[in-house]
CSV table of N, CA and C in Angstrom, one decimal:
chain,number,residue,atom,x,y,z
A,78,UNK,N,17.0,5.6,11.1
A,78,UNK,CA,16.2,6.4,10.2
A,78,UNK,C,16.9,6.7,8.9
A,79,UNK,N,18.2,6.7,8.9
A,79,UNK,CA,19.1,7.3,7.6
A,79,UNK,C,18.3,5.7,6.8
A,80,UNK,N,19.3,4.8,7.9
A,80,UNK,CA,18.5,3.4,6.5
A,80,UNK,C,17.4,3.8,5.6
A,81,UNK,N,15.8,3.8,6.4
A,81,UNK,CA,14.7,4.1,5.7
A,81,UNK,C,14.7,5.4,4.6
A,82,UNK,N,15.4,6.4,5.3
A,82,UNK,CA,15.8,7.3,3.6
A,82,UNK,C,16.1,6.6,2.5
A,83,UNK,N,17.2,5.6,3.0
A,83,UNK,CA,17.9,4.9,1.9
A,83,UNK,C,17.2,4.1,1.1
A,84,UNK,N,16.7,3.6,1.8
A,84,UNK,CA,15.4,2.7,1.3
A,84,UNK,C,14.4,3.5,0.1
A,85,UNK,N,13.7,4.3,0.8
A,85,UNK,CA,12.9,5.0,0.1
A,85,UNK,C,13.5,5.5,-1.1
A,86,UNK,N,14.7,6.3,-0.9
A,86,UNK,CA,14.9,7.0,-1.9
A,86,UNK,C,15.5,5.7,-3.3
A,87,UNK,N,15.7,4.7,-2.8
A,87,UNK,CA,15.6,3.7,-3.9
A,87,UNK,C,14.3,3.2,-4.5
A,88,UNK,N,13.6,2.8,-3.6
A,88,UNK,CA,12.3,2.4,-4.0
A,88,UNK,C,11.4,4.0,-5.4
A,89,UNK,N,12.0,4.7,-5.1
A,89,UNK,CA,11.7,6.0,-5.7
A,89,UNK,C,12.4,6.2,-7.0
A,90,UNK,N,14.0,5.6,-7.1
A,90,UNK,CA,14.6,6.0,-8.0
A,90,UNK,C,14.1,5.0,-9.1
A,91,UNK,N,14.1,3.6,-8.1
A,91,UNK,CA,13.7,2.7,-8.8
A,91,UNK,C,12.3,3.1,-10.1
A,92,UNK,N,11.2,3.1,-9.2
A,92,UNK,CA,10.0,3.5,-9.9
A,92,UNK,C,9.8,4.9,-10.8
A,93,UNK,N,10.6,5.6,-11.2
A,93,UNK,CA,11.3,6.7,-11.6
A,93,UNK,C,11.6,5.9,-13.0
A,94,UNK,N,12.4,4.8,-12.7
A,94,UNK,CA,13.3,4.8,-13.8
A,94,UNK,C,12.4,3.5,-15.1
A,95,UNK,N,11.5,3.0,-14.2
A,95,UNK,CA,10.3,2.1,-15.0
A,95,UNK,C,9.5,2.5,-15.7
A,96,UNK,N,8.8,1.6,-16.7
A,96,UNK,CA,7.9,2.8,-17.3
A,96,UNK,C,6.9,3.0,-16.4
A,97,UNK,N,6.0,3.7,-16.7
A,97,UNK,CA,4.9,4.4,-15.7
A,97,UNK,C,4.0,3.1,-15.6
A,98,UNK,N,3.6,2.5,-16.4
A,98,UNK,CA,2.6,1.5,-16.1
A,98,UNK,C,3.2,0.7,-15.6
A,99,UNK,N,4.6,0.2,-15.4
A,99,UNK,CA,5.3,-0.8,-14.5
A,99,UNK,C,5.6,0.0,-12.6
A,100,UNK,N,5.3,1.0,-12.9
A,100,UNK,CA,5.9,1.8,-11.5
A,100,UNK,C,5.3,1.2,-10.1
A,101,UNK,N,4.0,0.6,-10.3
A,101,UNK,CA,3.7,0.4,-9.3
A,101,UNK,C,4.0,-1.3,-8.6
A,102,UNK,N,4.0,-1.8,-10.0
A,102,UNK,CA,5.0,-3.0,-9.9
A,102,UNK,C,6.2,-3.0,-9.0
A,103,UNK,N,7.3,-2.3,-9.5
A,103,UNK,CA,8.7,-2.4,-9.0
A,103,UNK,C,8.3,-1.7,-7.8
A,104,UNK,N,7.5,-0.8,-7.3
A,104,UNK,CA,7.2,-0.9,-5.5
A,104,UNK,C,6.7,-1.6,-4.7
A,105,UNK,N,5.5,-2.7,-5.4
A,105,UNK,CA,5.3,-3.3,-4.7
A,105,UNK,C,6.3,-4.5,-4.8
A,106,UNK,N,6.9,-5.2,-5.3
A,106,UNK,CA,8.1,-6.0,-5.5
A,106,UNK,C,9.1,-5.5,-4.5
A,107,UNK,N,9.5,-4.1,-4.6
A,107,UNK,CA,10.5,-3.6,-3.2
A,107,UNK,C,10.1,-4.2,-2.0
A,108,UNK,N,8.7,-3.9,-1.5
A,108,UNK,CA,7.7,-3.9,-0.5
A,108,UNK,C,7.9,-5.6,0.3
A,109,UNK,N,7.3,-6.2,-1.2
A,109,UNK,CA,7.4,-7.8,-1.1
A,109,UNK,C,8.5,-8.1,-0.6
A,110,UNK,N,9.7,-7.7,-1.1
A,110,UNK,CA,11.5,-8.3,-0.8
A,110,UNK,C,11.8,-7.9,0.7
A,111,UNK,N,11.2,-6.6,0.7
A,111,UNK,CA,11.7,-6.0,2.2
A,111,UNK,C,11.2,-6.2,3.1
A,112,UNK,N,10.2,-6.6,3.1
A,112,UNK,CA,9.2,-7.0,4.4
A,112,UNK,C,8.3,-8.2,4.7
A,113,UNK,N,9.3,-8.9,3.0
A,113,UNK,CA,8.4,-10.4,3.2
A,113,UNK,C,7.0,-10.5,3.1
A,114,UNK,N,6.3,-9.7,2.2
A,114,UNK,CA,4.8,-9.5,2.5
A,114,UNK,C,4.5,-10.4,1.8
A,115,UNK,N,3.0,-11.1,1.7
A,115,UNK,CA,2.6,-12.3,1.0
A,115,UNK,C,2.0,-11.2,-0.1
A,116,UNK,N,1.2,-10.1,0.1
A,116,UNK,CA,0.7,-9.5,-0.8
A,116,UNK,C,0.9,-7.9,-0.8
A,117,UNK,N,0.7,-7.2,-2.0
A,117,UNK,CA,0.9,-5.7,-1.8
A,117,UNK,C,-0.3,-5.2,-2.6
A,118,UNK,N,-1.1,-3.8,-2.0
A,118,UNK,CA,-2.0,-3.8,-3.0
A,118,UNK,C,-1.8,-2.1,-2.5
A,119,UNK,N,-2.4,-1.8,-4.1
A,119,UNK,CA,-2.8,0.0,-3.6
A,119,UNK,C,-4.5,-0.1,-4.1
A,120,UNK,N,-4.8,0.8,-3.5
A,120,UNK,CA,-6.2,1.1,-3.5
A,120,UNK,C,-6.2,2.6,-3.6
A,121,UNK,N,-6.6,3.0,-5.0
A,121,UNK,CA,-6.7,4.2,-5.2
A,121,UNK,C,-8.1,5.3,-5.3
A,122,UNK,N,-8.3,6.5,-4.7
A,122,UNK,CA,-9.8,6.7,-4.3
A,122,UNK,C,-10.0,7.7,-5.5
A,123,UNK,N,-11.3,7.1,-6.1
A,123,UNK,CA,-12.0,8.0,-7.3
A,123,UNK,C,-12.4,9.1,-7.2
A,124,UNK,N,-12.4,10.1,-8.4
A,124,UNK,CA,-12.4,11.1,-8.1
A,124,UNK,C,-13.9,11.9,-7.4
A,125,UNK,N,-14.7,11.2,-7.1
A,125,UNK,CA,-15.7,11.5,-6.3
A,125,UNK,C,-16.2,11.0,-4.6
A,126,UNK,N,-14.9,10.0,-4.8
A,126,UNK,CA,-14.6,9.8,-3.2
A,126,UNK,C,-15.8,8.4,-2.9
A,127,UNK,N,-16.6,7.7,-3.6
A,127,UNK,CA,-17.3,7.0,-3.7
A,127,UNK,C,-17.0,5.3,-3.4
A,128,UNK,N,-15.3,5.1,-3.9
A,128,UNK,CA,-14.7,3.4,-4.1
A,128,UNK,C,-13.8,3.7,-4.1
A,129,UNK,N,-13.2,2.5,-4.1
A,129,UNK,CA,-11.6,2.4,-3.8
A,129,UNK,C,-11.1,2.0,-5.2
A,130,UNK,N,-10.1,1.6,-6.1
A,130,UNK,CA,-10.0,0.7,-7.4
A,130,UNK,C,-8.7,0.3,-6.9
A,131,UNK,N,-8.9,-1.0,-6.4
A,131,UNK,CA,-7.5,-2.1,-5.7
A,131,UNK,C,-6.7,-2.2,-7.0
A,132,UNK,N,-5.6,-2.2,-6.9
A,132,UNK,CA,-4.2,-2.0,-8.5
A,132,UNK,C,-3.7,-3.4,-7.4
A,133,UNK,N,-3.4,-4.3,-7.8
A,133,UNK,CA,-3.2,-5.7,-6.9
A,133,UNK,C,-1.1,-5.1,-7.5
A,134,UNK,N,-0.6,-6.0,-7.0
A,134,UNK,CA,0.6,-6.6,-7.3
A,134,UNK,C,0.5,-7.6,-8.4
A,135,UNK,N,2.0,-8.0,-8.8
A,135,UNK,CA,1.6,-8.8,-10.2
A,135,UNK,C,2.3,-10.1,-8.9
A,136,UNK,N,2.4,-10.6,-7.7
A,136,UNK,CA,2.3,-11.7,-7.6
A,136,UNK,C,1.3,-12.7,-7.8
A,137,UNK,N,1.7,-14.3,-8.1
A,137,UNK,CA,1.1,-15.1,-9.0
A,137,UNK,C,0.0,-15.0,-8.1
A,138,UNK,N,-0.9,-14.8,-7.1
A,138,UNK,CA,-2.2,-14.9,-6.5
A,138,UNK,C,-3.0,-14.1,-7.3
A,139,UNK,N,-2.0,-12.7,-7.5
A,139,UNK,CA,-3.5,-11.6,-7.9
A,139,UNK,C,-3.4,-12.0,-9.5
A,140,UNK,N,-2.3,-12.4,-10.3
A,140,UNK,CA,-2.3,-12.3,-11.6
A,140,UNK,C,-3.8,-12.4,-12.8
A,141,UNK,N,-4.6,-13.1,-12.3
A,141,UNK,CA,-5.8,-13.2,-13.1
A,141,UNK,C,-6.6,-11.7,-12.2
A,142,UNK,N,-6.5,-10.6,-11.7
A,142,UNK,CA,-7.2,-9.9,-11.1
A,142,UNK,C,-6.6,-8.6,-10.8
A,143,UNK,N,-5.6,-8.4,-11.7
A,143,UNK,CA,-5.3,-6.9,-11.4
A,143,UNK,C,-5.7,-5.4,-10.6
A,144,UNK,N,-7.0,-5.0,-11.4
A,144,UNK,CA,-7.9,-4.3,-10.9
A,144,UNK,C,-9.1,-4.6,-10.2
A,145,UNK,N,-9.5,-4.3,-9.3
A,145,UNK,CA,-11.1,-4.6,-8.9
A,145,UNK,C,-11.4,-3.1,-8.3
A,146,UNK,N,-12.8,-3.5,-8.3
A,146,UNK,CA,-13.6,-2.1,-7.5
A,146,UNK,C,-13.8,-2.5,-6.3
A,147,UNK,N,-13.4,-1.3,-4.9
A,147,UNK,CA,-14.2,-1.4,-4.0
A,147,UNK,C,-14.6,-0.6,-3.6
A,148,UNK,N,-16.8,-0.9,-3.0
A,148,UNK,CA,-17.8,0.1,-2.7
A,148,UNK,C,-16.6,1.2,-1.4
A,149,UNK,N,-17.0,1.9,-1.5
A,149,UNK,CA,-16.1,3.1,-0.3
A,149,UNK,C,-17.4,3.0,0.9
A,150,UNK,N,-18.3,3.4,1.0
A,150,UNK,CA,-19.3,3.2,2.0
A,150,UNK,C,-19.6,1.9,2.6
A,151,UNK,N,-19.4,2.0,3.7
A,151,UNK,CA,-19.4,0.6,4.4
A,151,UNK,C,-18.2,-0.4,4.4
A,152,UNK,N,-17.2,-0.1,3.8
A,152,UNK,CA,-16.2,-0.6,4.1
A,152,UNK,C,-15.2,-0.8,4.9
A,153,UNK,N,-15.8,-0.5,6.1
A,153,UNK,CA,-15.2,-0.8,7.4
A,153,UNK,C,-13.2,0.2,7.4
A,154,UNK,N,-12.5,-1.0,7.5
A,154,UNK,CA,-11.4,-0.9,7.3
A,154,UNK,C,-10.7,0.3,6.7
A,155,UNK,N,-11.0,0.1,5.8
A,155,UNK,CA,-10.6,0.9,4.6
A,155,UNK,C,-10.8,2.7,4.6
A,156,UNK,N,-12.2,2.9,5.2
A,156,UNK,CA,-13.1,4.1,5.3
A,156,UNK,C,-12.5,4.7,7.3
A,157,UNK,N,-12.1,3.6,7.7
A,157,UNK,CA,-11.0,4.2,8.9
A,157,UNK,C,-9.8,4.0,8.7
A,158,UNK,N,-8.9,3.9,8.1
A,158,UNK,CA,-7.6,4.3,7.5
A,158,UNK,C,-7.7,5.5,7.1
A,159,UNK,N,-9.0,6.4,5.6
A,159,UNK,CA,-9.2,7.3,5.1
A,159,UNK,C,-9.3,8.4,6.2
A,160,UNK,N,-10.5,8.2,6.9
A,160,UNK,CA,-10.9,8.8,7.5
A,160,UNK,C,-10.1,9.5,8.6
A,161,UNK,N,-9.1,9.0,9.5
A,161,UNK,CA,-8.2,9.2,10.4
A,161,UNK,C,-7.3,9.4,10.2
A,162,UNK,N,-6.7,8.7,8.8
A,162,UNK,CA,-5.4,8.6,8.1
A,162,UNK,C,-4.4,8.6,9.1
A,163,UNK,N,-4.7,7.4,9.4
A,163,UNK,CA,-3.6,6.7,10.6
A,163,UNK,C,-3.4,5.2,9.9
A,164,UNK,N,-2.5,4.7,10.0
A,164,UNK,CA,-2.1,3.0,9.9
A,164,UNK,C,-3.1,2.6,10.8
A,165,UNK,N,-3.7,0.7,10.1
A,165,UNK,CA,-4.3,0.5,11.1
A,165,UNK,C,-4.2,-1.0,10.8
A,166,UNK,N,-3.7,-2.1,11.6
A,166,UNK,CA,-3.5,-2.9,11.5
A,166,UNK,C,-4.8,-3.9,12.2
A,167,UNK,N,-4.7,-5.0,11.3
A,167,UNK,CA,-6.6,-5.7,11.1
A,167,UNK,C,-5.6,-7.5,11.0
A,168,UNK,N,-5.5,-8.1,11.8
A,168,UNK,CA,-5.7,-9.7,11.8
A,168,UNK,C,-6.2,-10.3,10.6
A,169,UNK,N,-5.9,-11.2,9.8
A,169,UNK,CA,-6.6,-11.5,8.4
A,169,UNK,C,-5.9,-13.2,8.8
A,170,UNK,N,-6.3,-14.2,9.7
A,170,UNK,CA,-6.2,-15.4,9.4
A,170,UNK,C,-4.9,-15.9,8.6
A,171,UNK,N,-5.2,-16.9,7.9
A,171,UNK,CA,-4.0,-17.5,7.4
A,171,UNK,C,-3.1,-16.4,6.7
A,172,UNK,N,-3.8,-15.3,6.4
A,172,UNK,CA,-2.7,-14.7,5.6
A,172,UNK,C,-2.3,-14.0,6.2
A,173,UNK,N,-1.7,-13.6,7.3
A,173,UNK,CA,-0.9,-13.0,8.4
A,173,UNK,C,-1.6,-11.8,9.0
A,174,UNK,N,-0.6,-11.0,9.0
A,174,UNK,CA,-1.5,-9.4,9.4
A,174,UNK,C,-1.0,-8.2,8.2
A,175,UNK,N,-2.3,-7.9,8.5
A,175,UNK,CA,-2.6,-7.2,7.5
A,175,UNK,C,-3.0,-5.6,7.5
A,176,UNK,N,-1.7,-4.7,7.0
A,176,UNK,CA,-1.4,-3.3,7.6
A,176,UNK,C,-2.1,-2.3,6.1
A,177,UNK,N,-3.1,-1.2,6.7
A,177,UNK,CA,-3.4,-0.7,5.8
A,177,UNK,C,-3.1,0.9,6.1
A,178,UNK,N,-2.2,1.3,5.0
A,178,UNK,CA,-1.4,2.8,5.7
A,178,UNK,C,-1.8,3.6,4.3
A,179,UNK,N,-2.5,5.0,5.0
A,179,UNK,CA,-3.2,6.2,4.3
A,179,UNK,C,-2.1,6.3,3.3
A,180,UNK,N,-2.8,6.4,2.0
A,180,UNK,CA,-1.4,7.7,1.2
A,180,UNK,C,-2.1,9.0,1.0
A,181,UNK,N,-1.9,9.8,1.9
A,181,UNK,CA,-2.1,11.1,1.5
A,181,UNK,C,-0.5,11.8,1.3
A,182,UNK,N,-1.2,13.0,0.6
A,182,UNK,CA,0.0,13.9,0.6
A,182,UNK,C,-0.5,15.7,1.5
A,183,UNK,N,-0.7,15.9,2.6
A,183,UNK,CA,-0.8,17.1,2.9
A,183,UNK,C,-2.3,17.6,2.9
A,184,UNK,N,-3.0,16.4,3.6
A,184,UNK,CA,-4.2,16.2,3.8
A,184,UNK,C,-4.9,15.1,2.8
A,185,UNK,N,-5.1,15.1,1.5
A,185,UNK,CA,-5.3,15.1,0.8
A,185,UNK,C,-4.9,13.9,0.5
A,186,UNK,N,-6.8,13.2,0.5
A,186,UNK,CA,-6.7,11.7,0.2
A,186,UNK,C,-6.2,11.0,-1.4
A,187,UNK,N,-5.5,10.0,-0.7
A,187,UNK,CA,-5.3,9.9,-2.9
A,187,UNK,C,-5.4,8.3,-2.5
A,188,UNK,N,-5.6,7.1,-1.7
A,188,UNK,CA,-5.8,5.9,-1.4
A,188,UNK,C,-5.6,5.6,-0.3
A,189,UNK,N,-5.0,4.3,-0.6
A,189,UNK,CA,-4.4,3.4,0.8
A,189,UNK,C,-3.4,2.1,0.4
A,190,UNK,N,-2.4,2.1,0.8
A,190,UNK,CA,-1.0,0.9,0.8
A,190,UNK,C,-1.6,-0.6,1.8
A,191,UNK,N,-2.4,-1.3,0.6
A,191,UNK,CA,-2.1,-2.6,1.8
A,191,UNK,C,-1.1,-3.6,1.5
A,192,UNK,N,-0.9,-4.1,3.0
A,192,UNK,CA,0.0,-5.2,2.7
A,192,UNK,C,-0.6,-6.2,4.2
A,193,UNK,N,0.0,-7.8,3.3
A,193,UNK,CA,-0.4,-8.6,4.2
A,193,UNK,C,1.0,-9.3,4.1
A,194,UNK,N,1.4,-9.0,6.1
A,194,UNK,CA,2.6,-9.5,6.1
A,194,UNK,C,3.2,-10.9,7.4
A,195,UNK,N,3.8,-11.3,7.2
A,195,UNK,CA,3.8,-12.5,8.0
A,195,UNK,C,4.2,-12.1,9.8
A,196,UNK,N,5.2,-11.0,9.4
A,196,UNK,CA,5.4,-10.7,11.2
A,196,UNK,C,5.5,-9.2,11.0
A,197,UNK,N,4.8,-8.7,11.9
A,197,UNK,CA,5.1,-6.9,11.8
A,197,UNK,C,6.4,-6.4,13.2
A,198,UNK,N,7.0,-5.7,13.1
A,198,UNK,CA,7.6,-4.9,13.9
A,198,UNK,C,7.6,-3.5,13.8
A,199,UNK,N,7.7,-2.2,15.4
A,199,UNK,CA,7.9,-1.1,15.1
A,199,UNK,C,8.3,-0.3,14.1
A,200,UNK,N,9.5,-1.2,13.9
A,200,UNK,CA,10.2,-0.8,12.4
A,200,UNK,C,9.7,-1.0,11.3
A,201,UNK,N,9.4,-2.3,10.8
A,201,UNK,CA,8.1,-2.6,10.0
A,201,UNK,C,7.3,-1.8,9.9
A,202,UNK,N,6.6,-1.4,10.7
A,202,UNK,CA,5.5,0.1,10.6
A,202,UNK,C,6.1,1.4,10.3
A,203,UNK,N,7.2,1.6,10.7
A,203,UNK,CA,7.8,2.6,10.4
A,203,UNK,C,7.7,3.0,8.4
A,204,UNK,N,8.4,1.8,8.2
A,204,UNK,CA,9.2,2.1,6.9
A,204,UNK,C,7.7,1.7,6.4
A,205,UNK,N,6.6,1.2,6.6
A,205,UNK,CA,5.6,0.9,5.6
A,205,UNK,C,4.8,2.8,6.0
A,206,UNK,N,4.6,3.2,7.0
A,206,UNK,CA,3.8,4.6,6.8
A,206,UNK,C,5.3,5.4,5.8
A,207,UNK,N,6.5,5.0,5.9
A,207,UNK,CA,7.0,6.1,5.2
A,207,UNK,C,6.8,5.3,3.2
A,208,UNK,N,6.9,4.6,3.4
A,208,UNK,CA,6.4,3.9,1.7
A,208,UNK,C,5.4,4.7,1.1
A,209,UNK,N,4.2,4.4,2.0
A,209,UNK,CA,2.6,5.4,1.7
A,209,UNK,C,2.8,6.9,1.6
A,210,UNK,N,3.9,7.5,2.4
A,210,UNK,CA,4.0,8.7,2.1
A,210,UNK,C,4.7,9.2,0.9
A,211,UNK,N,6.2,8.2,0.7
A,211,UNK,CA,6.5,8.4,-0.8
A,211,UNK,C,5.4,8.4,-1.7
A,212,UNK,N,4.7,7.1,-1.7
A,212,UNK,CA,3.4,6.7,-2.9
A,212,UNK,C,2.8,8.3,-2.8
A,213,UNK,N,2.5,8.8,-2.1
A,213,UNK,CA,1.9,10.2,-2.5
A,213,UNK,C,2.4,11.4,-3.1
């Protein structure tokens, strides 16, 4: 557990020290390096609670696609991660498994951390709900 402090509080200092509009870059880049993820995305919830607005990673897949909208109603996955604000890990085919962990801070929905990663472990889950909780 000291490790994942250590971790975190890098991934923190890191994003700290970037400009703001790169911040969420250098976490997801951490994310990518440390857990081998194929993809990192945040999904951040509008202020009416309506959609999600996906902030991609700048790996070369998302690079033409930064932002996108997604509807909040009916979105399966997504609307039970919120909803329970529990991790919830969903099978996604070629692109491995695919962990979607709440960021709240103290109830208080502010998104969701996805990542699609090639092998998950306990640990693996560990350090990704503690990532989502920094993010908040």
């Amino acid at each position: 557990m000291a490790r994942d402090r250590i971790g975190l509080a890098e991934i923190l200092a890191s994003a700290e020290d970037a400009a703001p509009v790169r911040s969420l870059d250098v976490v997801a880049r951490n994310l990518r390096d440390r857990f081998g993820a194929l993809s990192v995305s945040f999904l951040f919830v509008d202020v009416v609670g309506r959609r999600l607005l996906r902030v991609h990673d700048t790996a070369p897949a998302h690079e033409d696609k930064r932002a996108e909208q997604v509807p909040l109603s009916g979105s399966g996955v997504y609307d039970e991660v919120l909803r329970s604000q529990r991790l919830v890990l969903a099978a996604d085919g070629a692109q491995g498994q695919r962990v979607l962990a709440p960021v709240t801070n103290r109830g208080d929905v502010i998104g969701v951390l996805e990542l699609f990663l090639p092998q998950i472990t306990p640990d693996v889950l560990e350090q990704v709900e503690g990532a989502a909780h920094a993010l908040a």
